[in-house]
mmCIF file of C-alpha atoms in Angstrom:
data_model
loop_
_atom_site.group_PDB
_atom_site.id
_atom_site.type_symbol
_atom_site.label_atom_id
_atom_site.label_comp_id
_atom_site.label_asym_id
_atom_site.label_seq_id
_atom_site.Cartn_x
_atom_site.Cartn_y
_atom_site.Cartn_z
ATOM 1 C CA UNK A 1159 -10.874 -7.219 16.216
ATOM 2 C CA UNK A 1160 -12.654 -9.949 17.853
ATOM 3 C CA UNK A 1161 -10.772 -11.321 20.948
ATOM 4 C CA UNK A 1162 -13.037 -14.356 21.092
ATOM 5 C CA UNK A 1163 -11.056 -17.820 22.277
ATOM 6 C CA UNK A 1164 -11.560 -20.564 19.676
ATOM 7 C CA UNK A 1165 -10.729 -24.490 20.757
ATOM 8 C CA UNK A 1166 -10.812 -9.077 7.976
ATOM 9 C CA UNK A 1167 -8.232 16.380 -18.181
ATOM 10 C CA UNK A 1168 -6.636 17.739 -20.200
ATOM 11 C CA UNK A 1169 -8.044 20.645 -22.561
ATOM 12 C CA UNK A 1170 -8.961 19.729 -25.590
ATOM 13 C CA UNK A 1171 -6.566 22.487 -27.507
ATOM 14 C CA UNK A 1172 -3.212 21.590 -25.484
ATOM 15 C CA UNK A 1173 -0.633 22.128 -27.272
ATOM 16 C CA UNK A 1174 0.299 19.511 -29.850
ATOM 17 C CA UNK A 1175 4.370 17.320 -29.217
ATOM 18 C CA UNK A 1176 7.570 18.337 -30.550
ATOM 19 C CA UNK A 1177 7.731 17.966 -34.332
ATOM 20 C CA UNK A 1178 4.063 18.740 -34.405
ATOM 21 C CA UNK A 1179 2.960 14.761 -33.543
ATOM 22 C CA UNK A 1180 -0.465 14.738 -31.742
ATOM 23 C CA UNK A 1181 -1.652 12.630 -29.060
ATOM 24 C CA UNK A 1182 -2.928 9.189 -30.930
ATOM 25 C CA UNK A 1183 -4.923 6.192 -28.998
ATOM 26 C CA UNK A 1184 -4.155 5.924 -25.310
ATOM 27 C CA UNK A 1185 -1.733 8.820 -25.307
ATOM 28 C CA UNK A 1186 1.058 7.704 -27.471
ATOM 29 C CA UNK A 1187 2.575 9.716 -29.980
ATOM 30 C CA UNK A 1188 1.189 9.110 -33.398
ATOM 31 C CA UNK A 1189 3.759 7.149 -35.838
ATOM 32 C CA UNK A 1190 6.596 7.425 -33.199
ATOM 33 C CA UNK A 1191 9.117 5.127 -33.053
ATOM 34 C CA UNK A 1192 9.034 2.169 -30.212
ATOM 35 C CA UNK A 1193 11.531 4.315 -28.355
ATOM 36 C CA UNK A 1194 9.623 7.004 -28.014
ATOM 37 C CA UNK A 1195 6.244 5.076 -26.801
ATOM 38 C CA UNK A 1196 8.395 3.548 -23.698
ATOM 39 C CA UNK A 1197 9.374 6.884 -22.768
ATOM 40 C CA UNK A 1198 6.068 8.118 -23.029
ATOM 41 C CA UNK A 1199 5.161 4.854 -20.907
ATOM 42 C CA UNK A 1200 8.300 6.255 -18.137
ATOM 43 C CA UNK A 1201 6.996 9.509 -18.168
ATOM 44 C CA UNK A 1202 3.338 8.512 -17.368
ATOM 45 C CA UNK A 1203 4.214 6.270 -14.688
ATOM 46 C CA UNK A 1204 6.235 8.319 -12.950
ATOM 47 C CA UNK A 1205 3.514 10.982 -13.141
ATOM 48 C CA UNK A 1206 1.511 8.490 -10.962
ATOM 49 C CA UNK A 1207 3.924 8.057 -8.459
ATOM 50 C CA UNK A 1208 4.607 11.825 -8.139
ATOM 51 C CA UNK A 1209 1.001 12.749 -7.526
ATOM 52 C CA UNK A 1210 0.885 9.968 -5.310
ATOM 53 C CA UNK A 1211 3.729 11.059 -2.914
ATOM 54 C CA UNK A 1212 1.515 14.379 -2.974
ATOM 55 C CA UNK A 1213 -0.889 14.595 -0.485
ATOM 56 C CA UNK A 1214 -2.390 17.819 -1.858
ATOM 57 C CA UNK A 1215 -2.139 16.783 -5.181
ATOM 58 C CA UNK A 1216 0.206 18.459 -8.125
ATOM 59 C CA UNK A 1217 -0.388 21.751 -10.484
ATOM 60 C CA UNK A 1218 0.420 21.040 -14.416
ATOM 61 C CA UNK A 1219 3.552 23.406 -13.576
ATOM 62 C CA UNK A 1220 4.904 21.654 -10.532
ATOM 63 C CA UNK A 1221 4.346 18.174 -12.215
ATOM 64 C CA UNK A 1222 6.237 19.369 -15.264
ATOM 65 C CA UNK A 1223 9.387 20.807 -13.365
ATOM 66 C CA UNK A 1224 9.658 18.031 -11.598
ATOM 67 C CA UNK A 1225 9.631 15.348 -14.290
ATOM 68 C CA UNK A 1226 11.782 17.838 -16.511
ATOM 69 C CA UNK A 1227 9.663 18.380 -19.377
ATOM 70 C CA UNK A 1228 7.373 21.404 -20.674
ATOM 71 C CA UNK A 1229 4.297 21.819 -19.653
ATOM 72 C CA UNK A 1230 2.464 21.001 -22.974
ATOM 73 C CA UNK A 1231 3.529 17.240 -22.077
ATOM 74 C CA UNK A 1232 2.316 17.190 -18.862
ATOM 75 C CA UNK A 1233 -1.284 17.628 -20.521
ATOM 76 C CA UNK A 1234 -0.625 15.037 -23.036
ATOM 77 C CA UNK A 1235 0.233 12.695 -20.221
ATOM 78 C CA UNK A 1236 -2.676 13.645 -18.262
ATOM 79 C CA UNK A 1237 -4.988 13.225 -20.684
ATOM 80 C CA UNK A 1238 -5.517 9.471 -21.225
ATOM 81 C CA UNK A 1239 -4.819 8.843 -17.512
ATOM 82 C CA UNK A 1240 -7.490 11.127 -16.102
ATOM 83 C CA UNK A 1241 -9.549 9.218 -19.295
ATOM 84 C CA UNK A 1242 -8.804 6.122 -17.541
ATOM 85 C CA UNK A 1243 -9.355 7.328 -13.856
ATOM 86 C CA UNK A 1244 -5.911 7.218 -12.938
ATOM 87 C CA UNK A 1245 -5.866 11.010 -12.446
ATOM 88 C CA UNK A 1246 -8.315 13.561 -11.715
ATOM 89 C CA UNK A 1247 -8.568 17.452 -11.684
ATOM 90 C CA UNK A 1248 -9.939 18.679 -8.635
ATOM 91 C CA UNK A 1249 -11.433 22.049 -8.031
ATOM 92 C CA UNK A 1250 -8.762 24.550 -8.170
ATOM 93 C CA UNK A 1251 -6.862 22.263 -11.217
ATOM 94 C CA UNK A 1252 -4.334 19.920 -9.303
ATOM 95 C CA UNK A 1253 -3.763 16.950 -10.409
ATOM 96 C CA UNK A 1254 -4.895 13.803 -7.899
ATOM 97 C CA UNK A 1255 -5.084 10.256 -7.569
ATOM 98 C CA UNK A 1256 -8.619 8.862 -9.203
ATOM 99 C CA UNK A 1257 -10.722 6.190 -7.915
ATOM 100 C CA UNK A 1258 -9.078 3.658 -10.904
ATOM 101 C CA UNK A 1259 -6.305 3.388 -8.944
ATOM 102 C CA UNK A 1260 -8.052 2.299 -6.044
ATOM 103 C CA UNK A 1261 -9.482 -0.265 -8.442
ATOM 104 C CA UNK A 1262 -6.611 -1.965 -9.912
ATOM 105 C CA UNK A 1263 -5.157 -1.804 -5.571
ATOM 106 C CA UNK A 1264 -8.522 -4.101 -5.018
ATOM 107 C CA UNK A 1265 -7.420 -6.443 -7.733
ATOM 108 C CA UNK A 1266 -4.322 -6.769 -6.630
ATOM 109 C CA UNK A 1267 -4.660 -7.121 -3.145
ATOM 110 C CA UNK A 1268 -5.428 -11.342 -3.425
ATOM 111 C CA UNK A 1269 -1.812 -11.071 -5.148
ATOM 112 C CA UNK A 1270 -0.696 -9.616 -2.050
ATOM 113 C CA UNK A 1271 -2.386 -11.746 0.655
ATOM 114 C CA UNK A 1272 -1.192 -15.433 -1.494
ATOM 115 C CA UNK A 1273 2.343 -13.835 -1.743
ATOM 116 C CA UNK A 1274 2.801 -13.121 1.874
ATOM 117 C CA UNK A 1275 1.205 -16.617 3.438
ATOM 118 C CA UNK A 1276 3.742 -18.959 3.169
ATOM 119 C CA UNK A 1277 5.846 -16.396 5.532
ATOM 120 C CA UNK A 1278 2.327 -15.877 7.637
ATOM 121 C CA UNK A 1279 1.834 -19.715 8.327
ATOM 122 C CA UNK A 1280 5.465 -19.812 9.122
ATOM 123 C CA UNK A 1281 5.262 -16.751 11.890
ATOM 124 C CA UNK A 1282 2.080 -17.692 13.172
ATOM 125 C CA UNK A 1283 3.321 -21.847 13.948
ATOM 126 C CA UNK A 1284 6.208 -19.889 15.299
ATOM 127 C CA UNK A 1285 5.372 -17.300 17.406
ATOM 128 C CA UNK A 1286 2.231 -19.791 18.564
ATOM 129 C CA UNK A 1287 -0.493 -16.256 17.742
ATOM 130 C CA UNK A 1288 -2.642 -14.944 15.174
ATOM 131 C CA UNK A 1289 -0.433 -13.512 12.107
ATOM 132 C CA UNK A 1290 -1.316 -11.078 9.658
ATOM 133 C CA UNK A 1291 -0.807 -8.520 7.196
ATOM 134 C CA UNK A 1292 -1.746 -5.325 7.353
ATOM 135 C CA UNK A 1293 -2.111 -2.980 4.436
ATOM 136 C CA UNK A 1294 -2.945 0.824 3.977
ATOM 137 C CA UNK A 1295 -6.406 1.908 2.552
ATOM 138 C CA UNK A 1296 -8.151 5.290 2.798
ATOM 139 C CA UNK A 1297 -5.446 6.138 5.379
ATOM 140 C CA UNK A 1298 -7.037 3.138 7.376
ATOM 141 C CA UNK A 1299 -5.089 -0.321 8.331
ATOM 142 C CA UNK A 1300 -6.601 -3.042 7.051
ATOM 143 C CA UNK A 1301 -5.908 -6.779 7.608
ATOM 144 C CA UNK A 1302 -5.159 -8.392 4.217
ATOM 145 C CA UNK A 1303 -4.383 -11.704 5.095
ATOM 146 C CA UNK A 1304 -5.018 -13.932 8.552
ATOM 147 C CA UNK A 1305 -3.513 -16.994 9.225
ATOM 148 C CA UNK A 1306 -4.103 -18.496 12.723
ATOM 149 C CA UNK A 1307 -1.800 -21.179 14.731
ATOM 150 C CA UNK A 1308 -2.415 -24.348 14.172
ATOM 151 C CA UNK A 1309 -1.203 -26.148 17.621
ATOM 152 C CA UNK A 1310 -2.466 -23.331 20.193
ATOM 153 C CA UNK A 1311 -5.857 -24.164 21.983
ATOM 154 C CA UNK A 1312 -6.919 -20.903 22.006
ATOM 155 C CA UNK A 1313 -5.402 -17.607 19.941
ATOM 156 C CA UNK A 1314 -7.081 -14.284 18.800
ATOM 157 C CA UNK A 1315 -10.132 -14.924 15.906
ATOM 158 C CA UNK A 1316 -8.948 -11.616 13.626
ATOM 159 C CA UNK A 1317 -11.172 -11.015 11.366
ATOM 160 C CA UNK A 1318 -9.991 -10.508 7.114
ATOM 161 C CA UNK A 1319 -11.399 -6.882 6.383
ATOM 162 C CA UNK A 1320 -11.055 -5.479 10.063
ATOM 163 C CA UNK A 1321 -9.947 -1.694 10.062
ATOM 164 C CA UNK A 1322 -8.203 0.432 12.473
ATOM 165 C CA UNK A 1323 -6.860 3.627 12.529
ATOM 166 C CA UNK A 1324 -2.615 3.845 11.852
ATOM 167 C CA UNK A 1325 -2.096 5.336 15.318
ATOM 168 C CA UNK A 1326 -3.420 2.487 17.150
ATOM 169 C CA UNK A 1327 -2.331 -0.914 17.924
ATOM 170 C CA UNK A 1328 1.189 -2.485 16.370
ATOM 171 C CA UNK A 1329 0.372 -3.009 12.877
ATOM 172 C CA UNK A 1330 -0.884 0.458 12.289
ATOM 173 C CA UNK A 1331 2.050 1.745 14.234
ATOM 174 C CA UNK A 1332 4.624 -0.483 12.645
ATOM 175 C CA UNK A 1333 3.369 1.236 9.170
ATOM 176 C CA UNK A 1334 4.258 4.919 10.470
ATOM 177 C CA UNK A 1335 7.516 3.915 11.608
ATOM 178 C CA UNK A 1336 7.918 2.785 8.427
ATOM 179 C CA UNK A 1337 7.265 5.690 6.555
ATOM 180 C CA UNK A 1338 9.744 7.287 8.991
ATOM 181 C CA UNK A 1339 12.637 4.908 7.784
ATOM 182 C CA UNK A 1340 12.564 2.196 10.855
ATOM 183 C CA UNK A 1341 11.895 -1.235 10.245
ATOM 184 C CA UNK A 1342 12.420 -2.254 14.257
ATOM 185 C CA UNK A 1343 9.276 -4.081 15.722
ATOM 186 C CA UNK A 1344 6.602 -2.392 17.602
ATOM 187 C CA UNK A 1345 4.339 -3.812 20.655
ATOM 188 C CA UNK A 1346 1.155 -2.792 21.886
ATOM 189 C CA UNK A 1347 -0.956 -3.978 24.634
ATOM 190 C CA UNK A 1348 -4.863 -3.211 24.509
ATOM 191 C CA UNK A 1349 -4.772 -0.611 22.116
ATOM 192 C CA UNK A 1350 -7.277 -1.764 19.764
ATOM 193 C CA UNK A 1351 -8.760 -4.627 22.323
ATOM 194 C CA UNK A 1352 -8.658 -4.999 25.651
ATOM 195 C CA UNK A 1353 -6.705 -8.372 26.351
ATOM 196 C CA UNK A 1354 -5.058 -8.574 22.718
ATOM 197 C CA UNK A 1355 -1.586 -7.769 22.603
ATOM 198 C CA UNK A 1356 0.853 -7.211 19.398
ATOM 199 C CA UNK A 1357 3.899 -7.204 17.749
ATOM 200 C CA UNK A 1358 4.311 -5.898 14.191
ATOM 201 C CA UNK A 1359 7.009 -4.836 11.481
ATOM 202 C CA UNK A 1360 7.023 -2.495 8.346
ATOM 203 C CA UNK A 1361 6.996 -4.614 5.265
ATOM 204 C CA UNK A 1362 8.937 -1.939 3.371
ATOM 205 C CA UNK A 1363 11.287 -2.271 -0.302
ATOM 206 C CA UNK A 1364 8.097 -2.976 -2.379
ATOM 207 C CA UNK A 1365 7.130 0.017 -4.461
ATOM 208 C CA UNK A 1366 4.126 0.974 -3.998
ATOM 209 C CA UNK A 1367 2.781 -0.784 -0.825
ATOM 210 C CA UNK A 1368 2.596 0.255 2.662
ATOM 211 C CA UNK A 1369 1.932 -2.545 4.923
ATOM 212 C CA UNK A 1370 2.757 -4.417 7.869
ATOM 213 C CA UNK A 1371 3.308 -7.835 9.486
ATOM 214 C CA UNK A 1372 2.622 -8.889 12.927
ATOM 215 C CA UNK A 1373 0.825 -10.994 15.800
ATOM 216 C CA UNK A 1374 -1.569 -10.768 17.741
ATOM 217 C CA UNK A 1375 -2.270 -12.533 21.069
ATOM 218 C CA UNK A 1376 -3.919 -12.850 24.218
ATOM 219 C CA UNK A 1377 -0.982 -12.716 26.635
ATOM 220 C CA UNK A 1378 1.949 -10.688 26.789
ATOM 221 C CA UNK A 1379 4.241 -11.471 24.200
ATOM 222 C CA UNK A 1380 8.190 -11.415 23.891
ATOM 223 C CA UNK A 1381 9.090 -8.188 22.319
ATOM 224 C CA UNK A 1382 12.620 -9.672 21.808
ATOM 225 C CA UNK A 1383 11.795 -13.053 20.739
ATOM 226 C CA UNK A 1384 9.484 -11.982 18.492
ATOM 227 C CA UNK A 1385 10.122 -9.316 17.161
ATOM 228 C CA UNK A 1386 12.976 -11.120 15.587
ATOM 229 C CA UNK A 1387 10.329 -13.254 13.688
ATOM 230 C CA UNK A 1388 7.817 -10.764 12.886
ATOM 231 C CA UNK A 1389 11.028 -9.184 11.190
ATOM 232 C CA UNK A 1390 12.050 -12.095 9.363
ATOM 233 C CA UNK A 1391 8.301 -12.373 8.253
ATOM 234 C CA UNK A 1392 8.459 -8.971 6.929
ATOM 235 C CA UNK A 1393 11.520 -9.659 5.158
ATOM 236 C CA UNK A 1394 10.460 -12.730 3.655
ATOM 237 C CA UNK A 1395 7.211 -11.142 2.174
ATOM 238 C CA UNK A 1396 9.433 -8.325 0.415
ATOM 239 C CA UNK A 1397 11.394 -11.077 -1.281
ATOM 240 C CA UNK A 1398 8.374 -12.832 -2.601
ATOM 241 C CA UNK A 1399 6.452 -9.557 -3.599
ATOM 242 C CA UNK A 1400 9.508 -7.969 -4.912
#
C-alpha cells in the first residue's frame, strides 16, 4: 500500500452408468434424456463446490457419500472436469481444485470490480477515504477495485493489484470474520502501513466469493460512523452481484 498524499482423471475402464450408458462428449450420458443431462450438470457442480470447501482435497469415496451416489459416478463426473482443469488428482488420488478454475476467477474478476463501483464511489464521497474491494486469491487479499474521493485534498493512493496477508490490516481481517459468520466492521491502525488506518466489512451472500469492502485513510477514522457505511457498501455490492 502506498501511503503517498496526492493534491492494485478418471481411469479409463471406470465403470460404465446405470442401464449400461457410457460417458459421451463432455461427460454427459450418451442418448439421455434432457433431464438427465441437468442432473448430470447438478451433480458436477456441486462436485466443485465440495472439493472446494476441502482444504485437503476429497477421495472418490468421500466425494461419492457425500453427494449420494456410487462411486462409479463420481469418476464419470471427474473425468471431463479434471479434462478441463477444473479438477486434479494429486499424489495420493484426492481430488483438488485445478488451475482452470483459477482461470475462469481471473475472467471474472472485471465482473466483480464494475459490479461493486457504483457502491465504492458512493462510500468513498462518503466516508471522504480511499474505498475498495478486497478479494481472496492464493489465500492472499487482494484489492480488486479502488476508487478514491473526489473532494478530499489528500487521501491514501492504494494501489489495484496490492496484496496482503488475511491477518493483517481491516480488509483481510474483515474476510476471516466473515468466514466465521460476522459481518460487523473491523478497524485497524498501521497494520499494513504506518499512518494508514481502516475500516472494512465482509461482503458475504454471494456464492462463491470471499471478499471485503472498506477504507482506508490517513487519520483515525470513526469506527461507528463508518462502519455503518462500509456495511451498507457491503450490502449493496451483494445485491448487485447476487
Amino acid at each position: 500500500m502506498d501511503t503517498a498524499a496526492r493534491p492494485g482423471g478418471a481411469p479409463p475402464d471406470a465403470p460404465t452408468g446405470p442401464g449400461g450408458g457410457s460417458a459421451g462428449t463432455g461427460g454427459m450420458p450418451g442418448g439421455g434424456s434432457a433431464g438427465e443431462t441437468a442432473q448430470t450438470l447438478e451433480r458436477g457442480l456441486r462436485l466443485l463446490h465440495l472439493v472446494a470447501d476441502a482444504p485437503g482435497g476429497l477421495t472418490v469415496t468421500e466425494a461419492a457419500n457425500r453427494l449420494g451416489i456410487g462411486r462409479a459416478a463420481v469418476y464419470r463426473l471427474a473425468g471431463p472436469l479434471t479434462g478441463h482443469g477444473m479438477l486434479r488428482r494429486d499424489e495420493a488420488g484426492r481430488l483438488r481444485l485445478g488451475a482452470g478454475v483459477l482461470h475462469l476467477a481471473r475472467r471474472a474478476q472485471p465482473l466483480l470490480a464494475e459490479g461493486a463501483l457504483p457502491a465504492l464511489r458512493r462510500l468513498a464521497e462518503q466516508a471522504g477515504a480511499t474505498a475498495h474491494l478486497t478479494v481472496v486469491e492464493g489465500g492472499e487479499g487482494v484489492a480488486l477495485a479502488v476508487v478514491e474521493p473526489s473532494w478530499t485534498s489528500f487521501h491514501v493512493a492504494y494501489r489495484t493489484g496490492a496484496r496482503h496477508p488475511l491477518d493483517r490490516g481491516a480488509a483481510g481481517r474483515a474476510i476471516l470474520a466473515g468466514r466465521a459468520g460476522s459481518a460487523a466492521p473491523v478497524a485497524s491502525s498501521g497494520e499494513l502501513q504506518a499512518g494508514a488506518y481502516g475500516v472494512a466489512a465482509p461482503v458475504l451472500g454471494v456464492p462463491g466469493l470471499e471478499a471485503s469492502v472498506g477504507v482506508v485513510a490517513l487519520a483515525p477514522l470513526d469506527a461507528e460512523v463508518v462502519g455503518a457505511q462500509v456495511r451498507a457498501a457491503a450490502t449493496a455490492i451483494t445485491t448487485a452481484l447476487s
